[in-house]
XYZ file of C-alpha atoms in Angstrom:
333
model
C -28.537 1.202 66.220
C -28.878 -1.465 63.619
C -31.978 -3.261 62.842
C -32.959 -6.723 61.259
C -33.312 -6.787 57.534
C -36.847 -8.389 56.514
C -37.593 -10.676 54.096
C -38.765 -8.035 51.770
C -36.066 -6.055 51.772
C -33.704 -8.998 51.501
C -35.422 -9.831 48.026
C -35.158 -5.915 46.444
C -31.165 -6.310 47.662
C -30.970 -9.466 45.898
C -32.902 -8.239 42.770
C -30.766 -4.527 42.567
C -27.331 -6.931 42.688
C -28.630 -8.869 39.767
C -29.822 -5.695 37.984
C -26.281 -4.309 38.747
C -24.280 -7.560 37.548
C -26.441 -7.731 34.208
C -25.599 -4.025 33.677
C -21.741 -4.597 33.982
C -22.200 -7.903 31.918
C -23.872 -5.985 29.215
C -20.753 -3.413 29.144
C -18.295 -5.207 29.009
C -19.670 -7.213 25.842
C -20.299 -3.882 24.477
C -16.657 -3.002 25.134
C -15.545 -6.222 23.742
C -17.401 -6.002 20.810
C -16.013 -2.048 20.226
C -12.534 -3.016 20.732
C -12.409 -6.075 18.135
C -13.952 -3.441 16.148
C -11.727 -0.468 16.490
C -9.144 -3.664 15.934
C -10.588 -4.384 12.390
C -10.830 -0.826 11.366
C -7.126 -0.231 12.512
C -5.736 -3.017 10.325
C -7.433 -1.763 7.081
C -5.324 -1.482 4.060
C -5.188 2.291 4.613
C -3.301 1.784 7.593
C 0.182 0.605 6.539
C 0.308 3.956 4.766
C -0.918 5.672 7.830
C 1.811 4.237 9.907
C 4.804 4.969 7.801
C 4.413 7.119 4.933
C 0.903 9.093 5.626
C 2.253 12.907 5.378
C 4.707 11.750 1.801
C 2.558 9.535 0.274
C -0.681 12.240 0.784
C 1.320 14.904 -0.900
C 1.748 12.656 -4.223
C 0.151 12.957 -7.154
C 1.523 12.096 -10.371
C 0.243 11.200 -13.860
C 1.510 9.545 -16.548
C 2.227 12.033 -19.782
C 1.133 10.860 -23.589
C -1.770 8.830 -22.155
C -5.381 9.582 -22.096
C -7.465 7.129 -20.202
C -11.629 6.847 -20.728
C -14.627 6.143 -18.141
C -17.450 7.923 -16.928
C -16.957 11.874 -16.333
C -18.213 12.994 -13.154
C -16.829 16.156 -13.622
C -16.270 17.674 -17.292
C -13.173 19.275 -18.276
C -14.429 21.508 -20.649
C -16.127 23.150 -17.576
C -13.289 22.330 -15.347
C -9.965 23.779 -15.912
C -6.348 24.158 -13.602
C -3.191 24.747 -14.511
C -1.086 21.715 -13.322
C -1.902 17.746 -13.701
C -1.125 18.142 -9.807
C -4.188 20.136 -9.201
C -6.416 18.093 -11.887
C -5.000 14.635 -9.597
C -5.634 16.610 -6.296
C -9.251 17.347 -7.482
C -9.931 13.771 -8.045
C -8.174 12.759 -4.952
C -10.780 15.378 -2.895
C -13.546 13.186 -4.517
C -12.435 9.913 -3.249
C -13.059 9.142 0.466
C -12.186 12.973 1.851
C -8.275 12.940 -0.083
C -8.163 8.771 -0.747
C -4.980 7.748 -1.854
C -3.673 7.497 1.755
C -4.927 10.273 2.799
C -7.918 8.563 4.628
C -11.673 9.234 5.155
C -14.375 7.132 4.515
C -16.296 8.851 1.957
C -17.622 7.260 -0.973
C -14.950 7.579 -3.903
C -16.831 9.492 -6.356
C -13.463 9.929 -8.314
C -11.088 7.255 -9.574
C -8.871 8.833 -12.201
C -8.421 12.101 -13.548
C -7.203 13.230 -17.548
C -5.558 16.600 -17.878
C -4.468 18.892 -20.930
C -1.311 20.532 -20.226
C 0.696 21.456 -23.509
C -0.253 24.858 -24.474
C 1.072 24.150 -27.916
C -1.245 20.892 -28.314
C -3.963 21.573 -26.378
C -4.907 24.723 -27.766
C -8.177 25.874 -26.251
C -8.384 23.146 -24.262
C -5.449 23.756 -22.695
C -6.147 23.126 -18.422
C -8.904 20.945 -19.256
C -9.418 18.216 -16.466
C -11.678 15.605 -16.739
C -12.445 13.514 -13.250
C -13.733 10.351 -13.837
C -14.519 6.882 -12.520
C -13.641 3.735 -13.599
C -15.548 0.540 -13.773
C -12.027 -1.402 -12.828
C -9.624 0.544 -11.648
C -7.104 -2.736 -11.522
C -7.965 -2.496 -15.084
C -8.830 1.365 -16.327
C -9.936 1.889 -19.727
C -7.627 3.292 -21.906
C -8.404 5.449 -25.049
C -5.374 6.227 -26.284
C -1.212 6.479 -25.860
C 1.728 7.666 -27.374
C 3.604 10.878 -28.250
C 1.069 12.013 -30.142
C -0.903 12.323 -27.116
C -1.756 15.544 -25.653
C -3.035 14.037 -22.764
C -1.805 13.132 -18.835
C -3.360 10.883 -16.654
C -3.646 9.148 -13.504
C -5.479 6.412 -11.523
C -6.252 7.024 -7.584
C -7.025 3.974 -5.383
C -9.673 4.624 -2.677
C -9.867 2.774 0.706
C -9.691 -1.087 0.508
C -8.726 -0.695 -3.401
C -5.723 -1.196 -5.244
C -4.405 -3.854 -3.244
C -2.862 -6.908 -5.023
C -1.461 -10.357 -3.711
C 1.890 -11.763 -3.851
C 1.435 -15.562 -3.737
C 4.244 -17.032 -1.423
C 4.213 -20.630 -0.251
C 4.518 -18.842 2.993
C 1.711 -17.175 2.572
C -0.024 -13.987 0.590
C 1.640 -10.680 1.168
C -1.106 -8.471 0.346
C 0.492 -4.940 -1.050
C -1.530 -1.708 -1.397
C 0.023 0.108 -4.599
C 0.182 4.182 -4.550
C -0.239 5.031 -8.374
C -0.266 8.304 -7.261
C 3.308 8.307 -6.364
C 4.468 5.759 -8.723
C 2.060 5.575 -11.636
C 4.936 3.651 -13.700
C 6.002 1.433 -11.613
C 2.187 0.489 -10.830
C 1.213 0.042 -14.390
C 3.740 -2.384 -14.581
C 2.280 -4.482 -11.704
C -0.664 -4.341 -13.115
C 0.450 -5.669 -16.579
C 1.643 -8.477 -14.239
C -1.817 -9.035 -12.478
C -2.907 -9.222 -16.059
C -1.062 -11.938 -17.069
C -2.422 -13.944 -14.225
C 1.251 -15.643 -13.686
C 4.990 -14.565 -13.258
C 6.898 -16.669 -13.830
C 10.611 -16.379 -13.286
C 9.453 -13.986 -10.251
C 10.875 -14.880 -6.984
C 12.528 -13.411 -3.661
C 16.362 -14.626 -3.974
C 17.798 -12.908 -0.845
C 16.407 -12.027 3.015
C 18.213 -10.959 5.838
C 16.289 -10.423 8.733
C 16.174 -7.508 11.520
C 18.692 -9.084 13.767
C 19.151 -7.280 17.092
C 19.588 -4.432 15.378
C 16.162 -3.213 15.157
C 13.053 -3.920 17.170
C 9.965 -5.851 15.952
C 8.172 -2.200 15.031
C 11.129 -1.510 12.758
C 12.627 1.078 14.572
C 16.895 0.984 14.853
C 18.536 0.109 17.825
C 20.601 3.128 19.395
C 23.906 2.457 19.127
C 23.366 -0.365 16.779
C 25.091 -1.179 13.616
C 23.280 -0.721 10.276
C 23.892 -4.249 9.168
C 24.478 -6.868 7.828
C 21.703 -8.013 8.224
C 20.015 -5.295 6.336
C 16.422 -6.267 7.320
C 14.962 -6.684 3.660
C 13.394 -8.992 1.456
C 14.928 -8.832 -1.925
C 13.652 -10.563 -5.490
C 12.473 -10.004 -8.963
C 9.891 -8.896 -11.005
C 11.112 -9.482 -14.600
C 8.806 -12.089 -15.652
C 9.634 -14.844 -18.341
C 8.617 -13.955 -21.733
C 8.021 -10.147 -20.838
C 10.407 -6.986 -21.984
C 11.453 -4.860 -18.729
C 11.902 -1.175 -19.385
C 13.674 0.671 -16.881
C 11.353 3.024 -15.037
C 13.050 6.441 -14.039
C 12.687 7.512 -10.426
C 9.217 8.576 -9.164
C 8.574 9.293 -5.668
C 11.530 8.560 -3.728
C 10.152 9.078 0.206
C 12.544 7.786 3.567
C 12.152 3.776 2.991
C 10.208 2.488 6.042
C 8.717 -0.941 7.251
C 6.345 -2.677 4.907
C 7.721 -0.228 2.135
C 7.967 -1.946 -1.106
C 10.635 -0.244 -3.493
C 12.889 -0.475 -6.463
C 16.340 -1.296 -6.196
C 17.657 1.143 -9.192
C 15.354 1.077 -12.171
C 14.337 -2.355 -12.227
C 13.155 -4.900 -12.219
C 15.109 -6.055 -8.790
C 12.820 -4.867 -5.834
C 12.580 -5.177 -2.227
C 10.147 -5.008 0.569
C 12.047 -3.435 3.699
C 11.335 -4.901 7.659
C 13.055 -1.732 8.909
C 12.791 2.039 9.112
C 15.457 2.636 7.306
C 16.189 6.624 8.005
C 19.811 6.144 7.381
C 19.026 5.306 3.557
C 19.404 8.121 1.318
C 16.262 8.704 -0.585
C 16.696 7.903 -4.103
C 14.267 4.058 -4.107
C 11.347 4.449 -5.711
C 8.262 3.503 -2.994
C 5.601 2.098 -5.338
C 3.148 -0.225 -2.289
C 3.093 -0.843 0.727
C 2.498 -4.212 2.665
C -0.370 -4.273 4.781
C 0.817 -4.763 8.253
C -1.749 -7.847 9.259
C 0.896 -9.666 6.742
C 3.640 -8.503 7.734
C 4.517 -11.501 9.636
C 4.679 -13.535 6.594
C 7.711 -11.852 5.396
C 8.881 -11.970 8.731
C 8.783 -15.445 8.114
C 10.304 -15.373 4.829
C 13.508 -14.123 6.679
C 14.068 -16.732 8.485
C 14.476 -18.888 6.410
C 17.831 -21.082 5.632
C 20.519 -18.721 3.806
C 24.056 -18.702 3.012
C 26.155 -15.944 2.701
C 27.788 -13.865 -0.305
C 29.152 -10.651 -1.186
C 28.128 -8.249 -3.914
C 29.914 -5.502 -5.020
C 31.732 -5.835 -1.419
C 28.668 -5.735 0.507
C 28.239 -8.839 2.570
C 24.462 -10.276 2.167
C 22.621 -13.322 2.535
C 20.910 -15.715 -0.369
C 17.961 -17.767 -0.187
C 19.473 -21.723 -0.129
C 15.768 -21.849 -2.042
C 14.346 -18.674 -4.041
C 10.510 -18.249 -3.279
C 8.714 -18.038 -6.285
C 5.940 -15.577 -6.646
C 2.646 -14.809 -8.094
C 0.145 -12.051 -8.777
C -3.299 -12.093 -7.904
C -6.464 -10.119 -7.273
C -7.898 -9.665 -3.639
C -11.210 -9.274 -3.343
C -11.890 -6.239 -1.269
C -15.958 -5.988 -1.100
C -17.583 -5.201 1.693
């Protein structure tokens, strides 16, 4: 049989429902606060490159022959030797963040660039020297010396939240995270242009958007044609008052979304909105956008065009090029 609930024990349920309802409340803040955090940390810079290219773009690492940069050893060569510039850039690369370089972790980078000695001939006993190093810019590394007389190879690596430049658009700043160690030429050119602090005569000149062809992730559409539209940004980099040099083909991966690439040897470059698997691979991928901007290309291709055919391939041209700049972006933490 049931019995009458006193006053007393009226009060304790009363108090045990608040004590239960201030529980939950402080959970779910706590989840709240977790998620927008796990929401930060997913859009790092890091994370265009773990999206698309992660596996390709981990396996890189290239130097650039005839140079020898300078900075701080943090590990001497002349106690330190290999016998590839591969293994002297994956050394350095194990130094900075777990692999850096977009191959994550969030380790300190103790290891920004790396110089080896890899010409028997030149390098005499100090042939499979490697010298790991650390720069006090790496937007700007310190440069001893260059040229054929140079018995020297070198390369830069780019930790978490560095080597990431903006593109100035009046649409807004596409932020791109460059991978010098898959394209260390084509990066030492943008960063010539960073430099210079302008570029003018820079500009996108063509966009086609994704169409219904493929779906807001990039993916193709089964069944769907290939274009046109071919889901791209295109433009220049050949700034007024500088001399372009081709730059041969570096790391040529399968061109996904964000990817930012070269269309032959230069200067002409675009920035792809599409996974683009049915592409053979022969585009140099030298950055990626960062995904958080992403929608500001998107943006970019919808703007007014009109169309035109090159070399028999139908495409569609800016009514108004967007003109673009170079600048730094501030990544401290």
């Amino acid at each position: 049989m049931g019995r009458r609930q006193t006053d007393t024990e009226i009060g304790r349920f009363v108090l045990l429902v608040l004590l239960l309802l201030g529980s939950v409340s402080c959970f779910m803040v706590y989840l709240c606060f977790s998620m927008a955090y796990s929401s930060v940390s997913s859009s790092s810079d890091d994370g265009v490159v773990g999206n698309n290219n992660r596996d390709e773009v981990s396996e890189c690492c290239r130097g650039i022959e005839n140079l020898e940069l300078w900075g701080d050893a943090v590990k001497w060569g002349s106690d330190f030797k290999v016998d590839s510039s591969e293994k002297c850039c994956m050394a350095c690369k194990d130094m900075c963040g777990g692999g850096g370089g977009g191959r994550g972790g969030d380790e300190p980078c103790l290891c920004d660039s790396w110089v080896f000695c890899g010409d028997k001939q030149a390098c005499g006993s100090r042939f499979g020297e490697c010298w790991l190093k650390k720069q006090k810019d790496t937007l700007d590394p310190a440069q001893r010396d260059s040229g054929d007389h140079v018995m020297w190879t070198s390369g830069v690596i780019f930790g978490k939240g560095e080597g990431i430049v903006g593109l100035e658009t009046e649409y807004g700043v596409l932020r791109i995270k460059l991978l010098p160690d898959c394209a260390p030429l084509s990066v030492s050119y943008i960063i010539e242009l960073l430099a210079q602090r302008h570029c003018t005569g820079c500009r996108f000149y063509r966009a086609e958007s994704r169409g219904r062809y493929w779906d807001p992730e990039g993916n193709h559409i089964k069944n769907a044609p290939f274009g046109p539209p071919y889901a791209l940004i295109q433009g220049t980099f050949e700034a007024h008052g500088t001399i372009f040099k081709d730059i041969p083909a570096e790391s040529c991966p399968t061109v996904k979304r964000g990817a930012v690439a070269w269309v032959g040897s230069g200067p002409e470059f675009f920035i792809s909105l599409a996974n683009h698997l049915e592409w053979p691979e022969k585009h140099t991928v030298f950055g990626f956008v960062l995904p958080q901007d992403i929608e500001n290309l998107e943006r970019i291709a919808r703007l007014p065009t009109k169309p035109d055919v090159w070399s028999s391939i139908n495409v569609f041209v800016l009514e108004k090029p967007v003109h673009l700049r170079f600048r730094r972006i501030n990544t401290s933490r």
